[in-house]
Amino acid sequence: MIRLESYYEVDKENYLGFYGYDIFKFETLEITFHHILTANLLSDLENNERFGPFKTNRLTENDFDKIDFTILNRVLGEFYEDENWGADLEVFKRNTSKAFSRLNIENDEIYYINLERVRTELS
């Protein structure tokens, strides 16, 4: 596996949010979701085998929903309507817009995990 590109940006105006992504190339003919999980791509670099509130080494494909870009936009629309965001909402919207303008994922398979619904044994 080769890391092709990494990007990370912090909201330097208010320090309310950040976004980043990594693009990897697998040197195999068959790339499965299992390969992605076992390669530990989802771990924070400084915090091995953890991503946010849960342990990545316990993730399975069943923890993710396979969705398309239309459904992803619907999920994001629900986030945008949540009244608990406060000032973070505009930062989240801006970061989402930046990510979509840099990454062409409209026709890709998207695996989505809801951090609020992860299995208790992952935390």
Short mmCIF file of N, CA, C and O in Angstrom, two decimals:
data_model
loop_
_atom_site.label_atom_id
_atom_site.label_comp_id
_atom_site.label_asym_id
_atom_site.label_seq_id
_atom_site.Cartn_x
_atom_site.Cartn_y
_atom_site.Cartn_z
N MET A 1 0.84 -1.16 0.00
CA MET A 1 0.00 0.00 0.00
C MET A 1 0.89 1.24 0.00
O MET A 1 1.89 1.30 0.71
N ILE A 2 0.50 2.22 -0.80
CA ILE A 2 1.26 3.47 -0.92
C ILE A 2 0.34 4.64 -0.65
O ILE A 2 -0.77 4.70 -1.20
N ARG A 3 0.77 5.57 0.19
CA ARG A 3 0.00 6.79 0.43
C ARG A 3 0.32 7.75 -0.71
O ARG A 3 1.45 8.18 -0.89
N LEU A 4 -0.71 8.11 -1.50
CA LEU A 4 -0.51 8.99 -2.64
C LEU A 4 -0.65 10.46 -2.27
O LEU A 4 0.05 11.32 -2.83
N GLU A 5 -1.56 10.75 -1.37
CA GLU A 5 -1.80 12.15 -1.02
C GLU A 5 -2.40 12.24 0.37
O GLU A 5 -3.21 11.41 0.76
N SER A 6 -1.99 13.24 1.13
CA SER A 6 -2.59 13.55 2.42
C SER A 6 -2.90 15.03 2.45
O SER A 6 -2.15 15.85 1.91
N TYR A 7 -4.01 15.35 3.07
CA TYR A 7 -4.39 16.75 3.19
C TYR A 7 -5.04 16.96 4.54
O TYR A 7 -5.84 16.13 4.99
N TYR A 8 -4.69 18.05 5.21
CA TYR A 8 -5.25 18.36 6.52
C TYR A 8 -5.33 19.87 6.63
O TYR A 8 -4.36 20.57 6.32
N GLU A 9 -6.47 20.36 7.05
CA GLU A 9 -6.66 21.80 7.18
C GLU A 9 -7.43 22.09 8.46
O GLU A 9 -8.44 21.45 8.76
N VAL A 10 -6.97 23.08 9.21
CA VAL A 10 -7.62 23.51 10.44
C VAL A 10 -8.26 24.87 10.20
O VAL A 10 -7.69 25.71 9.51
N ASP A 11 -9.43 25.08 10.78
CA ASP A 11 -10.09 26.39 10.73
C ASP A 11 -9.29 27.34 11.62
O ASP A 11 -9.45 27.34 12.84
N LYS A 12 -8.41 28.12 11.03
CA LYS A 12 -7.52 28.99 11.80
C LYS A 12 -8.22 30.26 12.27
O LYS A 12 -7.72 30.96 13.12
N GLU A 13 -9.39 30.53 11.71
CA GLU A 13 -10.12 31.72 12.12
C GLU A 13 -10.75 31.55 13.51
O GLU A 13 -10.57 32.38 14.39
N ASN A 14 -11.46 30.45 13.71
CA ASN A 14 -12.15 30.22 14.98
C ASN A 14 -11.69 28.95 15.71
O ASN A 14 -12.12 28.70 16.82
N TYR A 15 -10.87 28.15 15.06
CA TYR A 15 -10.42 26.86 15.60
C TYR A 15 -11.59 25.97 16.00
O TYR A 15 -11.57 25.29 17.01
N LEU A 16 -12.64 26.00 15.18
CA LEU A 16 -13.83 25.21 15.47
C LEU A 16 -13.86 23.88 14.75
O LEU A 16 -14.63 23.00 15.10
N GLY A 17 -13.07 23.71 13.73
CA GLY A 17 -13.14 22.46 13.00
C GLY A 17 -11.91 22.22 12.16
O GLY A 17 -11.02 23.06 12.06
N PHE A 18 -11.88 21.06 11.57
CA PHE A 18 -10.78 20.68 10.68
C PHE A 18 -11.33 19.63 9.72
O PHE A 18 -12.39 19.07 9.93
N TYR A 19 -10.60 19.39 8.67
CA TYR A 19 -10.89 18.24 7.84
C TYR A 19 -9.62 17.79 7.17
O TYR A 19 -8.65 18.52 7.06
N GLY A 20 -9.64 16.54 6.82
CA GLY A 20 -8.48 15.99 6.15
C GLY A 20 -8.86 14.71 5.43
O GLY A 20 -9.94 14.17 5.62
N TYR A 21 -7.97 14.29 4.58
CA TYR A 21 -8.17 13.02 3.90
C TYR A 21 -6.81 12.46 3.50
O TYR A 21 -5.82 13.17 3.46
N ASP A 22 -6.80 11.18 3.27
CA ASP A 22 -5.64 10.47 2.74
C ASP A 22 -6.10 9.65 1.56
O ASP A 22 -7.18 9.06 1.59
N ILE A 23 -5.28 9.59 0.52
CA ILE A 23 -5.56 8.77 -0.65
C ILE A 23 -4.45 7.73 -0.75
O ILE A 23 -3.27 8.07 -0.72
N PHE A 24 -4.86 6.47 -0.82
CA PHE A 24 -3.91 5.36 -0.85
C PHE A 24 -4.06 4.58 -2.15
O PHE A 24 -5.13 4.55 -2.75
N LYS A 25 -2.99 3.92 -2.53
CA LYS A 25 -3.01 2.99 -3.66
C LYS A 25 -2.63 1.62 -3.12
O LYS A 25 -1.61 1.46 -2.44
N PHE A 26 -3.47 0.63 -3.41
CA PHE A 26 -3.17 -0.73 -3.02
C PHE A 26 -2.47 -1.43 -4.17
O PHE A 26 -2.86 -1.26 -5.33
N GLU A 27 -1.46 -2.20 -3.87
CA GLU A 27 -0.72 -2.92 -4.90
C GLU A 27 -1.23 -4.36 -4.99
O GLU A 27 -0.49 -5.31 -4.79
N THR A 28 -2.50 -4.47 -5.27
CA THR A 28 -3.14 -5.76 -5.43
C THR A 28 -4.25 -5.62 -6.46
O THR A 28 -4.77 -4.53 -6.65
N LEU A 29 -4.58 -6.69 -7.12
CA LEU A 29 -5.64 -6.62 -8.12
C LEU A 29 -7.01 -6.57 -7.47
O LEU A 29 -7.95 -6.02 -8.02
N GLU A 30 -7.13 -7.16 -6.30
CA GLU A 30 -8.42 -7.19 -5.62
C GLU A 30 -8.35 -6.32 -4.36
O GLU A 30 -7.55 -6.57 -3.46
N ILE A 31 -9.19 -5.31 -4.33
CA ILE A 31 -9.28 -4.46 -3.15
C ILE A 31 -10.66 -4.68 -2.55
O ILE A 31 -11.67 -4.44 -3.21
N THR A 32 -10.68 -5.15 -1.33
CA THR A 32 -11.95 -5.36 -0.65
C THR A 32 -12.01 -4.45 0.57
O THR A 32 -10.99 -3.90 1.02
N PHE A 33 -13.20 -4.31 1.08
CA PHE A 33 -13.35 -3.51 2.30
C PHE A 33 -12.54 -4.13 3.44
O PHE A 33 -11.98 -3.44 4.26
N HIS A 34 -12.46 -5.45 3.45
CA HIS A 34 -11.65 -6.15 4.45
C HIS A 34 -10.18 -5.71 4.37
O HIS A 34 -9.53 -5.48 5.40
N HIS A 35 -9.63 -5.55 3.15
CA HIS A 35 -8.25 -5.08 3.00
C HIS A 35 -8.08 -3.70 3.63
O HIS A 35 -7.06 -3.42 4.28
N ILE A 36 -9.04 -2.83 3.42
CA ILE A 36 -8.97 -1.47 3.97
C ILE A 36 -8.96 -1.52 5.49
O ILE A 36 -8.16 -0.84 6.14
N LEU A 37 -9.83 -2.34 6.07
CA LEU A 37 -9.87 -2.43 7.54
C LEU A 37 -8.59 -3.02 8.11
O LEU A 37 -8.06 -2.53 9.10
N THR A 38 -8.07 -4.08 7.48
CA THR A 38 -6.86 -4.72 8.02
C THR A 38 -5.61 -3.88 7.79
O THR A 38 -4.62 -4.04 8.49
N ALA A 39 -5.64 -2.97 6.82
CA ALA A 39 -4.50 -2.08 6.59
C ALA A 39 -4.47 -0.94 7.60
O ALA A 39 -3.54 -0.15 7.63
N ASN A 40 -5.50 -0.85 8.43
CA ASN A 40 -5.59 0.15 9.50
C ASN A 40 -5.54 1.58 8.96
O ASN A 40 -4.97 2.47 9.58
N LEU A 41 -6.14 1.81 7.81
CA LEU A 41 -6.16 3.12 7.19
C LEU A 41 -6.98 4.13 7.98
O LEU A 41 -6.80 5.33 7.84
N LEU A 42 -7.90 3.66 8.79
CA LEU A 42 -8.80 4.56 9.47
C LEU A 42 -8.23 5.11 10.78
O LEU A 42 -8.82 6.00 11.38
N SER A 43 -7.09 4.62 11.21
CA SER A 43 -6.51 5.08 12.46
C SER A 43 -5.87 6.45 12.30
O SER A 43 -5.26 6.75 11.28
N ASP A 44 -6.00 7.25 13.33
CA ASP A 44 -5.25 8.49 13.38
C ASP A 44 -3.77 8.11 13.44
O ASP A 44 -3.39 7.16 14.10
N LEU A 45 -2.93 8.84 12.73
CA LEU A 45 -1.51 8.50 12.67
C LEU A 45 -0.87 8.49 14.05
O LEU A 45 -0.04 7.65 14.36
N GLU A 46 -1.25 9.45 14.90
CA GLU A 46 -0.63 9.54 16.23
C GLU A 46 -1.27 8.59 17.24
O GLU A 46 -0.78 8.41 18.32
N ASN A 47 -2.41 8.03 16.91
CA ASN A 47 -3.18 7.25 17.87
C ASN A 47 -3.52 5.91 17.25
O ASN A 47 -4.65 5.65 16.89
N ASN A 48 -2.54 5.06 17.12
CA ASN A 48 -2.66 3.79 16.39
C ASN A 48 -3.86 2.98 16.87
O ASN A 48 -4.08 2.83 18.06
N GLU A 49 -4.59 2.45 15.92
CA GLU A 49 -5.75 1.60 16.11
C GLU A 49 -6.91 2.32 16.80
O GLU A 49 -7.75 1.69 17.42
N ARG A 50 -6.97 3.65 16.72
CA ARG A 50 -8.12 4.40 17.22
C ARG A 50 -8.49 5.44 16.18
O ARG A 50 -7.65 6.01 15.52
N PHE A 51 -9.78 5.66 16.06
CA PHE A 51 -10.29 6.73 15.22
C PHE A 51 -11.40 7.40 16.01
O PHE A 51 -12.43 6.77 16.28
N GLY A 52 -11.15 8.62 16.43
CA GLY A 52 -12.14 9.29 17.26
C GLY A 52 -12.41 8.45 18.50
O GLY A 52 -11.48 8.05 19.19
N PRO A 53 -13.68 8.13 18.75
CA PRO A 53 -14.03 7.46 20.00
C PRO A 53 -13.94 5.94 19.99
O PRO A 53 -14.27 5.31 20.97
N PHE A 54 -13.50 5.33 18.90
CA PHE A 54 -13.53 3.87 18.90
C PHE A 54 -12.25 3.25 18.36
O PHE A 54 -11.46 3.89 17.71
N LYS A 55 -12.11 1.96 18.67
CA LYS A 55 -10.93 1.19 18.27
C LYS A 55 -11.15 0.60 16.88
O LYS A 55 -12.10 -0.14 16.65
N THR A 56 -10.27 0.93 15.97
CA THR A 56 -10.44 0.48 14.58
C THR A 56 -10.14 -0.99 14.41
O THR A 56 -10.66 -1.61 13.48
N ASN A 57 -9.34 -1.59 15.28
CA ASN A 57 -9.00 -3.00 15.10
C ASN A 57 -10.19 -3.91 15.41
O ASN A 57 -10.12 -5.11 15.19
N ARG A 58 -11.28 -3.36 15.90
CA ARG A 58 -12.48 -4.15 16.16
C ARG A 58 -13.59 -3.88 15.14
O ARG A 58 -14.66 -4.45 15.24
N LEU A 59 -13.33 -3.00 14.19
CA LEU A 59 -14.34 -2.69 13.17
C LEU A 59 -14.53 -3.88 12.23
O LEU A 59 -13.59 -4.62 11.94
N THR A 60 -15.76 -4.03 11.77
CA THR A 60 -16.06 -5.00 10.73
C THR A 60 -16.86 -4.28 9.65
O THR A 60 -17.33 -3.15 9.86
N GLU A 61 -17.04 -4.94 8.54
CA GLU A 61 -17.84 -4.37 7.46
C GLU A 61 -19.26 -4.07 7.93
O GLU A 61 -19.90 -3.14 7.44
N ASN A 62 -19.76 -4.84 8.89
CA ASN A 62 -21.12 -4.66 9.38
C ASN A 62 -21.31 -3.35 10.15
O ASN A 62 -22.44 -2.94 10.38
N ASP A 63 -20.23 -2.70 10.53
CA ASP A 63 -20.33 -1.42 11.23
C ASP A 63 -20.59 -0.27 10.27
O ASP A 63 -20.88 0.84 10.70
N PHE A 64 -20.49 -0.53 8.99
CA PHE A 64 -20.63 0.51 7.97
C PHE A 64 -21.88 0.25 7.14
O PHE A 64 -22.26 -0.90 6.92
N ASP A 65 -22.46 1.32 6.65
CA ASP A 65 -23.54 1.23 5.67
C ASP A 65 -22.95 1.60 4.32
O ASP A 65 -22.27 2.63 4.19
N LYS A 66 -23.21 0.76 3.32
CA LYS A 66 -22.79 1.07 1.96
C LYS A 66 -23.85 1.97 1.35
O LYS A 66 -25.02 1.59 1.25
N ILE A 67 -23.45 3.19 0.97
CA ILE A 67 -24.40 4.17 0.45
C ILE A 67 -23.85 4.77 -0.83
O ILE A 67 -22.68 4.58 -1.16
N ASP A 68 -24.70 5.50 -1.53
CA ASP A 68 -24.22 6.23 -2.70
C ASP A 68 -24.18 7.73 -2.37
O ASP A 68 -24.54 8.15 -1.27
N PHE A 69 -23.73 8.51 -3.31
CA PHE A 69 -23.52 9.93 -3.08
C PHE A 69 -24.83 10.66 -2.75
O PHE A 69 -24.86 11.56 -1.92
N THR A 70 -25.93 10.23 -3.36
CA THR A 70 -27.23 10.84 -3.09
C THR A 70 -27.62 10.63 -1.63
O THR A 70 -28.08 11.56 -0.95
N ILE A 71 -27.44 9.42 -1.15
CA ILE A 71 -27.77 9.13 0.25
C ILE A 71 -26.83 9.88 1.18
O ILE A 71 -27.25 10.41 2.22
N LEU A 72 -25.55 9.97 0.82
CA LEU A 72 -24.61 10.73 1.64
C LEU A 72 -25.07 12.18 1.78
O LEU A 72 -25.05 12.75 2.87
N ASN A 73 -25.52 12.77 0.70
CA ASN A 73 -26.02 14.14 0.77
C ASN A 73 -27.27 14.25 1.63
O ASN A 73 -27.45 15.24 2.34
N ARG A 74 -28.12 13.23 1.60
CA ARG A 74 -29.30 13.21 2.46
C ARG A 74 -28.89 13.13 3.94
O ARG A 74 -29.44 13.84 4.78
N VAL A 75 -27.92 12.28 4.25
CA VAL A 75 -27.42 12.17 5.62
C VAL A 75 -26.83 13.51 6.07
O VAL A 75 -27.09 13.98 7.19
N LEU A 76 -26.03 14.12 5.20
CA LEU A 76 -25.44 15.42 5.54
C LEU A 76 -26.52 16.47 5.75
O LEU A 76 -26.42 17.31 6.65
N GLY A 77 -27.58 16.43 4.94
CA GLY A 77 -28.70 17.36 5.10
C GLY A 77 -29.33 17.24 6.48
O GLY A 77 -29.70 18.24 7.10
N GLU A 78 -29.42 16.00 6.99
CA GLU A 78 -29.94 15.79 8.34
C GLU A 78 -29.01 16.41 9.38
O GLU A 78 -29.47 17.00 10.36
N PHE A 79 -27.70 16.27 9.18
CA PHE A 79 -26.75 16.92 10.09
C PHE A 79 -26.93 18.43 10.06
O PHE A 79 -26.88 19.09 11.09
N TYR A 80 -27.11 18.97 8.88
CA TYR A 80 -27.24 20.42 8.73
C TYR A 80 -28.47 20.97 9.45
O TYR A 80 -28.49 22.13 9.84
N GLU A 81 -29.50 20.15 9.62
CA GLU A 81 -30.72 20.59 10.28
C GLU A 81 -30.66 20.45 11.80
O GLU A 81 -31.54 20.96 12.50
N ASP A 82 -29.65 19.79 12.33
CA ASP A 82 -29.52 19.60 13.77
C ASP A 82 -29.26 20.95 14.44
O ASP A 82 -28.32 21.66 14.11
N GLU A 83 -30.08 21.31 15.41
CA GLU A 83 -29.97 22.61 16.07
C GLU A 83 -28.87 22.67 17.12
O GLU A 83 -28.60 23.73 17.68
N ASN A 84 -28.23 21.56 17.43
CA ASN A 84 -27.21 21.52 18.48
C ASN A 84 -25.81 21.88 18.00
O ASN A 84 -24.86 21.81 18.77
N TRP A 85 -25.66 22.22 16.74
CA TRP A 85 -24.34 22.49 16.18
C TRP A 85 -23.73 23.78 16.69
O TRP A 85 -22.53 23.85 16.90
N GLY A 86 -24.50 24.83 16.82
CA GLY A 86 -23.94 26.13 17.16
C GLY A 86 -23.05 26.63 16.03
O GLY A 86 -23.31 26.40 14.86
N ALA A 87 -21.95 27.30 16.39
CA ALA A 87 -21.04 27.89 15.41
C ALA A 87 -20.31 26.84 14.58
O ALA A 87 -19.83 27.14 13.49
N ASP A 88 -20.24 25.61 15.06
CA ASP A 88 -19.54 24.55 14.32
C ASP A 88 -20.24 24.19 13.01
O ASP A 88 -19.60 23.67 12.10
N LEU A 89 -21.53 24.43 12.91
CA LEU A 89 -22.27 24.01 11.73
C LEU A 89 -21.72 24.64 10.46
O LEU A 89 -21.49 23.95 9.47
N GLU A 90 -21.47 25.92 10.46
CA GLU A 90 -20.95 26.58 9.26
C GLU A 90 -19.57 26.07 8.90
O GLU A 90 -19.24 25.93 7.73
N VAL A 91 -18.76 25.77 9.89
CA VAL A 91 -17.42 25.21 9.64
C VAL A 91 -17.57 23.82 9.02
O VAL A 91 -16.88 23.49 8.05
N PHE A 92 -18.47 23.00 9.55
CA PHE A 92 -18.70 21.66 9.02
C PHE A 92 -19.18 21.73 7.57
O PHE A 92 -18.68 21.01 6.70
N LYS A 93 -20.13 22.62 7.29
CA LYS A 93 -20.63 22.78 5.92
C LYS A 93 -19.50 23.22 4.98
O LYS A 93 -19.37 22.70 3.88
N ARG A 94 -18.70 24.16 5.42
CA ARG A 94 -17.60 24.66 4.59
C ARG A 94 -16.58 23.55 4.32
O ARG A 94 -16.12 23.37 3.19
N ASN A 95 -16.23 22.78 5.35
CA ASN A 95 -15.27 21.69 5.18
C ASN A 95 -15.82 20.60 4.27
O ASN A 95 -15.08 20.03 3.46
N THR A 96 -17.10 20.29 4.40
CA THR A 96 -17.72 19.30 3.52
C THR A 96 -17.68 19.76 2.08
O THR A 96 -17.33 19.01 1.17
N SER A 97 -18.00 21.02 1.87
CA SER A 97 -17.98 21.57 0.51
C SER A 97 -16.56 21.53 -0.08
O SER A 97 -16.38 21.17 -1.24
N LYS A 98 -15.56 21.87 0.72
CA LYS A 98 -14.17 21.82 0.26
C LYS A 98 -13.76 20.39 -0.12
O LYS A 98 -13.12 20.17 -1.15
N ALA A 99 -14.13 19.44 0.74
CA ALA A 99 -13.76 18.05 0.47
C ALA A 99 -14.40 17.57 -0.83
O ALA A 99 -13.73 16.94 -1.65
N PHE A 100 -15.68 17.86 -1.02
CA PHE A 100 -16.36 17.42 -2.24
C PHE A 100 -15.81 18.10 -3.48
O PHE A 100 -15.81 17.51 -4.56
N SER A 101 -15.32 19.32 -3.34
CA SER A 101 -14.75 19.98 -4.52
C SER A 101 -13.38 19.42 -4.88
O SER A 101 -12.97 19.48 -6.03
N ARG A 102 -12.68 18.85 -3.91
CA ARG A 102 -11.35 18.28 -4.17
C ARG A 102 -11.41 16.81 -4.57
O ARG A 102 -10.54 16.31 -5.26
N LEU A 103 -12.41 16.09 -4.09
CA LEU A 103 -12.51 14.65 -4.31
C LEU A 103 -13.72 14.36 -5.20
O LEU A 103 -14.81 14.82 -4.93
N ASN A 104 -13.52 13.57 -6.20
CA ASN A 104 -14.60 13.21 -7.10
C ASN A 104 -15.17 11.86 -6.67
O ASN A 104 -14.70 10.81 -7.12
N ILE A 105 -16.18 11.89 -5.79
CA ILE A 105 -16.72 10.64 -5.24
C ILE A 105 -18.16 10.37 -5.66
O ILE A 105 -18.78 9.44 -5.16
N GLU A 106 -18.68 11.16 -6.58
CA GLU A 106 -20.09 11.03 -6.98
C GLU A 106 -20.44 9.64 -7.48
O GLU A 106 -21.57 9.19 -7.31
N ASN A 107 -19.51 8.93 -8.08
CA ASN A 107 -19.80 7.61 -8.63
C ASN A 107 -19.12 6.48 -7.86
O ASN A 107 -19.11 5.34 -8.33
N ASP A 108 -18.57 6.78 -6.71
CA ASP A 108 -17.84 5.78 -5.93
C ASP A 108 -18.75 5.06 -4.93
O ASP A 108 -19.81 5.55 -4.56
N GLU A 109 -18.30 3.88 -4.49
CA GLU A 109 -18.95 3.21 -3.36
C GLU A 109 -18.54 3.97 -2.12
O GLU A 109 -17.35 4.29 -1.93
N ILE A 110 -19.48 4.25 -1.26
CA ILE A 110 -19.20 5.01 -0.04
C ILE A 110 -19.62 4.15 1.14
O ILE A 110 -20.74 3.63 1.18
N TYR A 111 -18.72 3.99 2.09
CA TYR A 111 -19.02 3.25 3.31
C TYR A 111 -19.08 4.25 4.44
O TYR A 111 -18.12 4.96 4.73
N TYR A 112 -20.22 4.31 5.08
CA TYR A 112 -20.52 5.33 6.07
C TYR A 112 -20.68 4.69 7.44
O TYR A 112 -21.32 3.65 7.58
N ILE A 113 -20.07 5.32 8.45
CA ILE A 113 -20.25 4.86 9.82
C ILE A 113 -20.77 6.05 10.63
O ILE A 113 -20.24 7.16 10.53
N ASN A 114 -21.81 5.80 11.39
CA ASN A 114 -22.38 6.83 12.24
C ASN A 114 -21.72 6.71 13.61
O ASN A 114 -21.90 5.73 14.31
N LEU A 115 -20.93 7.71 13.98
CA LEU A 115 -20.18 7.66 15.23
C LEU A 115 -21.09 7.59 16.46
O LEU A 115 -20.68 7.14 17.51
N GLU A 116 -22.32 8.03 16.30
CA GLU A 116 -23.25 8.00 17.43
C GLU A 116 -23.90 6.63 17.61
O GLU A 116 -24.55 6.38 18.62
N ARG A 117 -23.74 5.74 16.64
CA ARG A 117 -24.37 4.42 16.71
C ARG A 117 -23.36 3.27 16.71
O ARG A 117 -23.74 2.13 16.47
N VAL A 118 -22.09 3.53 16.99
CA VAL A 118 -21.12 2.44 16.96
C VAL A 118 -21.40 1.47 18.10
O VAL A 118 -21.93 1.84 19.14
N ARG A 119 -21.02 0.23 17.89
CA ARG A 119 -21.21 -0.79 18.91
C ARG A 119 -20.42 -0.42 20.16
O ARG A 119 -19.33 0.11 20.10
N THR A 120 -20.97 -0.71 21.33
CA THR A 120 -20.34 -0.34 22.59
C THR A 120 -18.96 -0.99 22.75
O THR A 120 -18.08 -0.40 23.36
N GLU A 121 -18.77 -2.18 22.20
CA GLU A 121 -17.47 -2.85 22.35
C GLU A 121 -16.37 -2.19 21.52
O GLU A 121 -15.19 -2.54 21.65
N LEU A 122 -16.71 -1.24 20.66
CA LEU A 122 -15.70 -0.53 19.89
C LEU A 122 -15.05 0.61 20.68
O LEU A 122 -13.98 1.06 20.36
N SER A 123 -15.74 1.06 21.69
CA SER A 123 -15.21 2.21 22.45
C SER A 123 -14.30 1.82 23.59
O SER A 123 -14.07 0.71 23.87
#
